[in-house]
Coordinates of C-alpha atoms in Angstrom, one line a residue:
M1266 CA 32.2 -5.7 -5.5
K1267 CA 31.6 -8.4 -2.9
Q1268 CA 29.8 -7.1 0.1
N1269 CA 31.6 -8.2 3.3
Q1270 CA 32.8 -6.9 6.6
T1271 CA 35.4 -4.6 4.9
T1272 CA 33.0 -3.0 2.4
S1273 CA 32.5 0.7 3.3
L1274 CA 29.6 3.0 2.4
A1275 CA 29.1 6.7 2.7
L1276 CA 25.5 8.0 2.8
F1277 CA 25.0 11.8 2.4
C1278 CA 21.8 13.3 3.8
K1279 CA 20.6 16.9 3.7
V1280 CA 17.5 17.4 5.9
V1281 CA 14.7 19.1 4.0
D1282 CA 11.6 17.5 5.4
N1283 CA 12.5 17.7 9.1
Y1284 CA 12.2 14.0 10.0
G1285 CA 11.5 12.2 6.7
D1286 CA 15.0 12.6 5.1
I1287 CA 17.0 11.7 8.1
G1288 CA 14.5 9.0 9.1
I1289 CA 15.0 7.2 5.8
C1290 CA 18.7 7.6 5.9
W1291 CA 19.1 6.5 9.5
R1292 CA 17.0 3.3 8.9
L1293 CA 19.0 2.5 5.8
A1294 CA 22.4 3.1 7.5
R1295 CA 21.5 0.9 10.5
Q1296 CA 20.2 -1.9 8.3
L1297 CA 23.2 -1.9 6.0
E1298 CA 25.5 -2.1 9.1
Q1299 CA 23.5 -4.6 11.2
E1300 CA 22.2 -7.0 8.5
H1301 CA 24.9 -6.7 5.8
G1302 CA 28.0 -6.0 7.7
I1303 CA 28.7 -2.8 5.8
A1304 CA 30.9 -0.1 7.4
V1305 CA 28.6 2.9 7.1
T1306 CA 29.4 6.6 7.5
L1307 CA 26.3 8.8 7.6
W1308 CA 26.9 12.4 6.7
V1309 CA 24.0 14.6 7.9
D1310 CA 23.7 18.4 8.0
D1311 CA 21.0 18.7 10.7
L1312 CA 21.8 16.9 14.0
L1313 CA 18.9 18.5 15.9
S1314 CA 16.3 16.9 13.7
F1315 CA 18.3 13.7 13.8
Q1316 CA 18.3 13.8 17.6
R1317 CA 14.4 14.0 17.7
I1318 CA 14.2 10.5 16.3
C1319 CA 17.5 9.2 17.8
P1320 CA 18.1 10.6 21.3
Q1321 CA 21.7 9.2 21.4
V1322 CA 22.8 11.9 18.9
E1323 CA 25.2 14.5 20.5
L1324 CA 24.7 17.9 18.9
D1325 CA 28.3 19.1 19.4
C1326 CA 30.1 16.1 18.0
L1327 CA 31.6 16.3 14.5
T1328 CA 32.0 12.5 14.5
Q1329 CA 30.3 9.9 16.7
Q1330 CA 29.4 6.3 16.7
I1331 CA 25.8 5.3 17.1
A1332 CA 24.5 1.8 16.7
G1333 CA 27.6 0.8 14.8
V1334 CA 27.2 3.6 12.3
T1335 CA 29.8 6.5 12.1
V1336 CA 27.8 9.7 12.1
R1337 CA 29.5 12.8 10.7
H1338 CA 28.2 16.3 10.9
W1339 CA 28.2 17.6 7.3
R1340 CA 28.8 21.3 7.7
D1341 CA 30.1 22.6 4.4
Q1342 CA 30.9 21.8 0.8
D1343 CA 34.5 22.8 0.8
G1344 CA 36.3 19.8 2.2
V1345 CA 39.3 18.2 0.6
F1346 CA 39.5 14.5 0.6
A1347 CA 42.1 11.9 -0.2
A1348 CA 41.4 8.7 -2.1
N1349 CA 41.9 6.6 1.0
Q1350 CA 39.0 8.4 2.7
I1351 CA 36.5 7.4 0.0
A1352 CA 33.9 4.7 0.6
D1353 CA 33.4 1.7 -1.7
I1354 CA 29.8 2.7 -2.2
V1355 CA 28.7 6.4 -2.2
I1356 CA 25.0 7.3 -1.9
E1357 CA 23.6 10.8 -2.2
F1358 CA 20.1 10.9 -0.9
F1359 CA 17.6 12.7 -3.2
A1360 CA 20.3 14.5 -5.3
C1361 CA 21.8 16.3 -2.3
D1362 CA 25.0 17.5 -4.1
I1363 CA 27.8 15.8 -2.1
P1364 CA 31.0 17.9 -1.7
P1365 CA 33.0 18.5 -4.9
G1366 CA 36.2 17.5 -3.1
Y1367 CA 34.7 14.1 -2.3
I1368 CA 33.7 13.6 -5.9
A1369 CA 37.2 14.6 -7.1
A1370 CA 38.7 12.1 -4.7
M1371 CA 36.3 9.4 -6.0
A1372 CA 37.8 9.8 -9.4
E1373 CA 41.3 9.1 -8.0
C1374 CA 40.2 5.7 -6.5
T1375 CA 41.1 2.3 -8.0
P1376 CA 38.7 0.7 -8.3
R1377 CA 36.3 3.6 -8.4
P1378 CA 33.4 3.6 -6.0
V1379 CA 29.8 2.7 -7.0
W1380 CA 28.0 6.0 -7.0
L1381 CA 24.2 6.0 -6.4
N1382 CA 21.6 8.7 -6.2
L1383 CA 18.9 7.3 -4.0
E1384 CA 15.8 9.0 -5.2
G1385 CA 12.5 9.9 -3.5
L1386 CA 9.7 7.5 -3.4
T1387 CA 6.9 7.8 -6.0
A1388 CA 4.3 5.5 -7.5
E1389 CA 4.4 7.1 -10.9
Q1390 CA 4.9 4.7 -13.8
W1391 CA 7.9 6.5 -15.3
V1392 CA 10.2 5.5 -12.4
E1393 CA 10.3 1.9 -13.7
G1394 CA 12.0 3.1 -16.9
C1395 CA 14.5 5.3 -15.0
H1396 CA 15.4 2.9 -12.2
T1397 CA 19.1 2.0 -12.3
L1398 CA 19.8 4.4 -15.3
S1399 CA 23.4 5.6 -15.6
S1400 CA 24.6 9.2 -15.8
P1401 CA 28.3 9.7 -16.7
H1402 CA 30.0 12.6 -15.1
P1403 CA 30.6 15.4 -17.6
R1404 CA 34.4 15.8 -16.8
L1405 CA 35.5 12.9 -14.5
P1406 CA 35.7 9.2 -15.2
L1407 CA 32.8 8.5 -12.9
T1408 CA 29.2 7.2 -13.5
K1409 CA 26.3 7.8 -11.2
Y1410 CA 23.3 5.5 -11.1
F1411 CA 19.8 6.4 -10.2
F1412 CA 18.1 4.1 -7.7
F1413 CA 14.4 4.4 -7.1
P1414 CA 12.4 2.9 -4.3
G1415 CA 9.0 1.9 -5.3
F1416 CA 6.0 -0.4 -5.2
T1417 CA 6.7 -2.9 -8.0
N1418 CA 9.4 -5.4 -8.8
K1419 CA 10.7 -3.0 -11.5
T1420 CA 11.9 -0.6 -8.7
G1421 CA 14.2 -1.0 -5.7
G1422 CA 11.3 -1.8 -3.3
L1423 CA 10.9 -0.2 0.2
L1424 CA 13.1 -0.1 3.3
L1425 CA 12.3 -3.2 5.4
E1426 CA 14.4 -4.7 8.2
S1427 CA 14.5 -8.4 8.2
S1428 CA 12.9 -8.7 11.7
L1429 CA 10.2 -6.1 11.4
Q1430 CA 7.4 -8.4 10.3
Q1431 CA 8.1 -10.9 13.1
Q1432 CA 8.1 -8.0 15.6
R1433 CA 4.9 -6.7 14.2
Q1434 CA 3.2 -10.1 14.4
A1435 CA 4.4 -10.7 18.0
F1436 CA 3.0 -7.2 19.0
L1437 CA -0.4 -7.7 17.3
S1438 CA -0.9 -11.2 18.7
D1439 CA -0.3 -10.1 22.3
P1440 CA -3.0 -7.7 23.6
A1441 CA -0.9 -6.9 26.7
A1442 CA 1.9 -5.5 24.5
A1443 CA -0.3 -2.7 23.1
T1444 CA -1.8 -2.1 26.6
Q1445 CA 1.7 -1.7 28.1
F1446 CA 3.0 0.4 25.3
L1447 CA 0.0 2.8 25.3
G1448 CA 0.1 2.9 29.0
Q1449 CA 3.7 4.2 28.9
L1450 CA 2.5 7.0 26.7
G1451 CA -0.1 8.0 29.4
L1452 CA -3.3 6.6 27.7
T1453 CA -6.2 5.7 30.1
Q1454 CA -8.1 2.5 29.7
A1455 CA -11.0 4.5 28.1
E1456 CA -8.6 5.9 25.5
M1457 CA -7.2 2.5 24.8
D1458 CA -10.7 1.2 24.2
S1459 CA -11.7 4.0 21.8
L1460 CA -11.0 4.3 18.1
K1461 CA -7.3 5.3 18.2
L1462 CA -5.8 7.6 15.5
S1463 CA -2.2 8.7 15.2
L1464 CA -1.7 12.1 13.6
F1465 CA 1.5 13.1 11.9
C1466 CA 1.0 15.8 9.2
Y1467 CA 2.4 19.1 7.8
P1468 CA 1.1 22.4 9.1
Q1469 CA -1.3 23.1 6.3
A1470 CA -3.4 19.9 6.9
P1471 CA -7.1 20.7 7.7
V1472 CA -6.8 19.3 11.2
S1473 CA -9.4 21.6 12.9
E1474 CA -12.0 20.5 10.3
L1475 CA -11.6 16.8 11.3
F1476 CA -11.4 17.6 15.0
A1477 CA -14.8 19.2 14.6
V1478 CA -16.2 16.1 12.9
W1479 CA -14.6 13.7 15.4
Q1480 CA -16.2 15.6 18.3
R1481 CA -19.6 14.6 17.0
S1482 CA -18.7 11.0 16.4
A1483 CA -21.1 8.3 17.6
T1484 CA -18.1 6.4 19.1
P1485 CA -15.3 7.7 21.2
I1486 CA -12.1 8.7 19.4
T1487 CA -8.6 9.3 20.7
C1488 CA -6.2 11.3 18.5
L1489 CA -2.5 10.9 19.4
V1490 CA -0.4 13.8 18.2
P1491 CA 3.4 14.2 18.6
E1492 CA 4.7 17.5 20.0
G1493 CA 5.1 20.2 17.4
V1494 CA 2.6 18.7 15.0
A1495 CA -0.6 20.5 13.9
V1496 CA 0.4 23.2 16.4
D1497 CA -2.5 25.6 15.9
A1498 CA -5.3 23.1 15.8
V1499 CA -3.9 21.2 18.9
Q1500 CA -3.4 24.4 20.9
E1501 CA -7.0 25.6 20.1
F1502 CA -8.4 22.2 21.0
L1503 CA -6.5 22.1 24.3
G1504 CA -7.5 25.7 25.0
I1505 CA -3.9 26.9 25.3
S1506 CA -3.7 29.3 22.4
G1507 CA -0.3 31.0 22.4
Q1508 CA 1.3 28.3 24.6
I1509 CA 3.3 25.3 23.6
A1510 CA 1.5 22.0 23.6
K1511 CA 3.7 19.7 25.7
A1512 CA 3.8 15.9 25.8
G1513 CA 1.3 14.6 28.3
M1514 CA -1.3 17.3 27.7
V1515 CA -4.8 16.0 27.0
A1516 CA -8.2 17.4 26.5
S1517 CA -11.7 16.0 25.6
R1518 CA -14.6 17.6 23.8
G1519 CA -17.6 15.6 22.8
A1520 CA -16.5 12.2 21.6
L1521 CA -12.9 13.3 20.9
S1522 CA -9.9 13.2 23.1
V1523 CA -6.6 14.7 21.9
R1524 CA -3.4 13.6 23.6
V1525 CA 0.0 15.1 22.9
L1526 CA 2.8 12.5 22.7
P1527 CA 6.6 13.0 22.9
F1528 CA 8.6 12.3 19.8
V1529 CA 9.6 8.6 20.2
P1530 CA 12.5 6.7 18.8
Q1531 CA 11.8 4.9 15.5
P1532 CA 11.1 1.4 16.9
D1533 CA 8.5 2.9 19.2
Y1534 CA 6.9 4.8 16.3
D1535 CA 6.3 1.4 14.6
K1536 CA 4.6 0.2 17.8
L1537 CA 2.4 3.3 17.7
L1538 CA 1.3 2.6 14.2
W1539 CA 0.6 -1.0 15.1
A1540 CA -1.4 0.0 18.1
C1541 CA -3.7 2.5 16.3
D1542 CA -6.7 1.8 14.2
L1543 CA -6.0 4.5 11.6
N1544 CA -2.8 6.4 11.0
F1545 CA -2.3 9.8 9.5
V1546 CA 1.3 9.9 8.2
R1547 CA 3.4 12.3 6.2
G1548 CA 6.4 12.6 3.8
E1549 CA 8.1 9.4 3.0
D1550 CA 9.5 7.7 6.1
S1551 CA 6.3 7.4 8.2
F1552 CA 4.4 6.8 5.0
V1553 CA 6.4 3.6 4.3
R1554 CA 6.2 2.5 8.0
A1555 CA 2.4 2.8 7.8
Q1556 CA 2.3 0.4 4.9
W1557 CA 4.4 -2.1 6.7
A1558 CA 2.1 -1.7 9.8
G1559 CA -0.8 -3.1 7.7
K1560 CA -3.2 -0.6 9.2
P1561 CA -5.5 1.8 7.3
F1562 CA -3.7 5.1 6.8
I1563 CA -4.1 8.6 5.2
W1564 CA -1.0 10.1 3.6
H1565 CA -0.1 13.8 3.8
I1566 CA 2.4 14.2 1.0
Y1567 CA 5.3 16.7 1.1
P1568 CA 4.1 19.9 -0.7
Q1569 CA 5.8 20.9 -3.9
D1570 CA 5.6 24.0 -6.2
E1571 CA 2.8 24.1 -8.8
N1572 CA 1.1 21.2 -6.9
L1573 CA 3.4 18.6 -8.4
H1574 CA 2.8 16.5 -5.3
H1575 CA -0.8 16.0 -6.2
V1576 CA 0.3 14.0 -9.3
K1577 CA 2.4 11.8 -7.0
L1578 CA -0.5 11.5 -4.5
K1579 CA -3.0 10.4 -7.2
A1580 CA -0.5 7.9 -8.7
F1581 CA -0.2 6.2 -5.3
L1582 CA -3.9 6.3 -4.6
Q1583 CA -4.6 4.5 -7.9
R1584 CA -2.3 1.7 -6.9
Y1585 CA -3.2 1.5 -3.2
A1586 CA -6.9 2.5 -3.0
A1587 CA -8.4 2.1 -6.5
D1588 CA -11.3 0.1 -5.0
F1589 CA -12.0 2.6 -2.2
D1590 CA -13.3 5.9 -3.3
S1591 CA -13.7 6.9 0.4
V1592 CA -9.9 6.7 0.9
I1593 CA -9.3 8.6 -2.3
Q1594 CA -11.7 11.4 -1.6
L1595 CA -10.6 11.9 2.0
S1596 CA -6.9 11.8 1.0
L1597 CA -7.5 14.3 -1.8
G1598 CA -9.3 16.6 0.6
W1599 CA -6.6 16.2 3.3
N1600 CA -4.0 17.3 0.7
G1601 CA -6.0 20.2 -0.8
A1602 CA -6.4 18.2 -4.1
L1603 CA -10.2 17.8 -4.5
N1604 CA -10.9 19.1 -7.9
G1605 CA -13.1 22.1 -8.0
S1606 CA -13.5 22.3 -4.2
A1607 CA -12.2 25.1 -2.0
E1608 CA -11.1 23.8 1.4
E1609 CA -14.0 25.6 3.1
T1610 CA -16.6 23.9 1.0
I1611 CA -15.5 20.3 1.6
D1612 CA -18.0 18.2 3.4
W1613 CA -15.8 16.6 6.0
V1614 CA -18.7 14.9 7.7
A1615 CA -19.5 13.0 4.5
L1616 CA -15.9 12.2 3.8
W1617 CA -15.2 10.9 7.3
G1618 CA -18.5 9.0 7.3
A1619 CA -17.7 7.2 4.1
L1620 CA -14.2 6.2 5.3
S1621 CA -15.6 5.0 8.6
A1622 CA -18.1 2.8 6.9
D1623 CA -15.4 1.3 4.7
M1624 CA -12.9 0.7 7.5
P1625 CA -13.3 -3.1 7.9
K1626 CA -12.8 -3.6 4.1
I1627 CA -9.9 -1.1 4.0
S1628 CA -8.2 -3.0 6.9
S1629 CA -8.4 -6.2 4.9
A1630 CA -7.2 -4.5 1.7
T1631 CA -4.3 -2.9 3.5
E1632 CA -3.1 -6.2 4.7
V1633 CA -3.2 -7.6 1.1
W1634 CA -1.2 -4.5 0.0
R1635 CA 1.4 -5.2 2.7
R1636 CA 1.9 -8.8 1.4
H1637 CA 2.2 -7.5 -2.1
L1638 CA 5.0 -5.1 -1.1
L1639 CA 6.8 -8.0 0.6
E1640 CA 7.1 -9.7 -2.8
N1641 CA 9.4 -6.9 -4.1
G1642 CA 12.2 -7.6 -1.6
D1643 CA 13.7 -4.9 0.6
L1644 CA 15.5 -1.8 -0.6
S1645 CA 18.8 -2.3 1.1
S1646 CA 19.3 -5.8 -0.2
N1647 CA 18.2 -4.8 -3.7
L1648 CA 20.6 -1.8 -3.6
L1649 CA 23.6 -4.0 -2.6
K1650 CA 22.8 -6.5 -5.3
F1651 CA 22.8 -3.7 -7.9
A1652 CA 26.0 -2.3 -6.6
D1653 CA 27.6 -5.8 -7.1
T1654 CA 26.5 -5.8 -10.7
V1655 CA 28.0 -2.4 -11.6
S1656 CA 31.2 -2.6 -9.6

């Protein structure tokens, strides 16, 4: 299949992690349309979560055009499709079980579409052996291929727009750009001059424990938290228990100021990561963006049954932070994965102190890691190249 203006692609997304799933799919859809000229239809079951990161989304529209992408509200599994409604490339994100009627119509197409299961990101070694493996359908003349994002050239790489690194460099080389951006979010000059942390995590993160440590810091710290994140800890810190923390609210205790931010569109979230000294990120989408930001970060991984996420966390830390025990130990504590330590016995003062002392070296190593990832190419280009080989 030659990718050109007439090539069509359907991307199916079920939102499980409120913003991670749709965040990844929305980035991929836009890049495929804008950089590769693909006619993309994004099927998504949760328009409300989508709207938080893309304000143009209209909640009551079954079909809408946004940034050149056709967005369809995916409401049920019972639809009937004709062969002429099927895209040339069909992607199900993270094994989301696309409608049986769509699959049946795929089997009626000539030529048949390229069918890909875009898997979740992991640093585990086994994905290199499973990347691009085929899986024939048990009844229909169709083959699905597993496509894994990853951190080596034996995987599909990571999502990366062609202009992102130039935009990042321009932002970082212009001090006025960060000042203007942070000023729009309401930060005072004192907050801009402090150690700036962005905080995006799941509800079970031990946020209050780190708030307590940061209050006793020798240097001022400003923590920037989106609305609806770390709700209990933020409400307690703001002194508004039982109320909703709204964007613009801010409070200071000791060395720490906590400021609540609105959810921002994806391009502005990149700027937030670039403007901060340390980023706490979660899931997959913000996790990847933090790596492209080239700033130190701590990852809160999406929790799984039987603590399977701890295996994925440790696999990543061994690749990214093998030389920095401070990053490993604080990351494990942040994710409830410190062996033999109950959460209440963790010495957060020591963990934060070790990380703070290593920050200059971590900053340099994170930039080296960013350049390493660039060598693997970008996910969307790698995906289309593979689709050409199997069409």
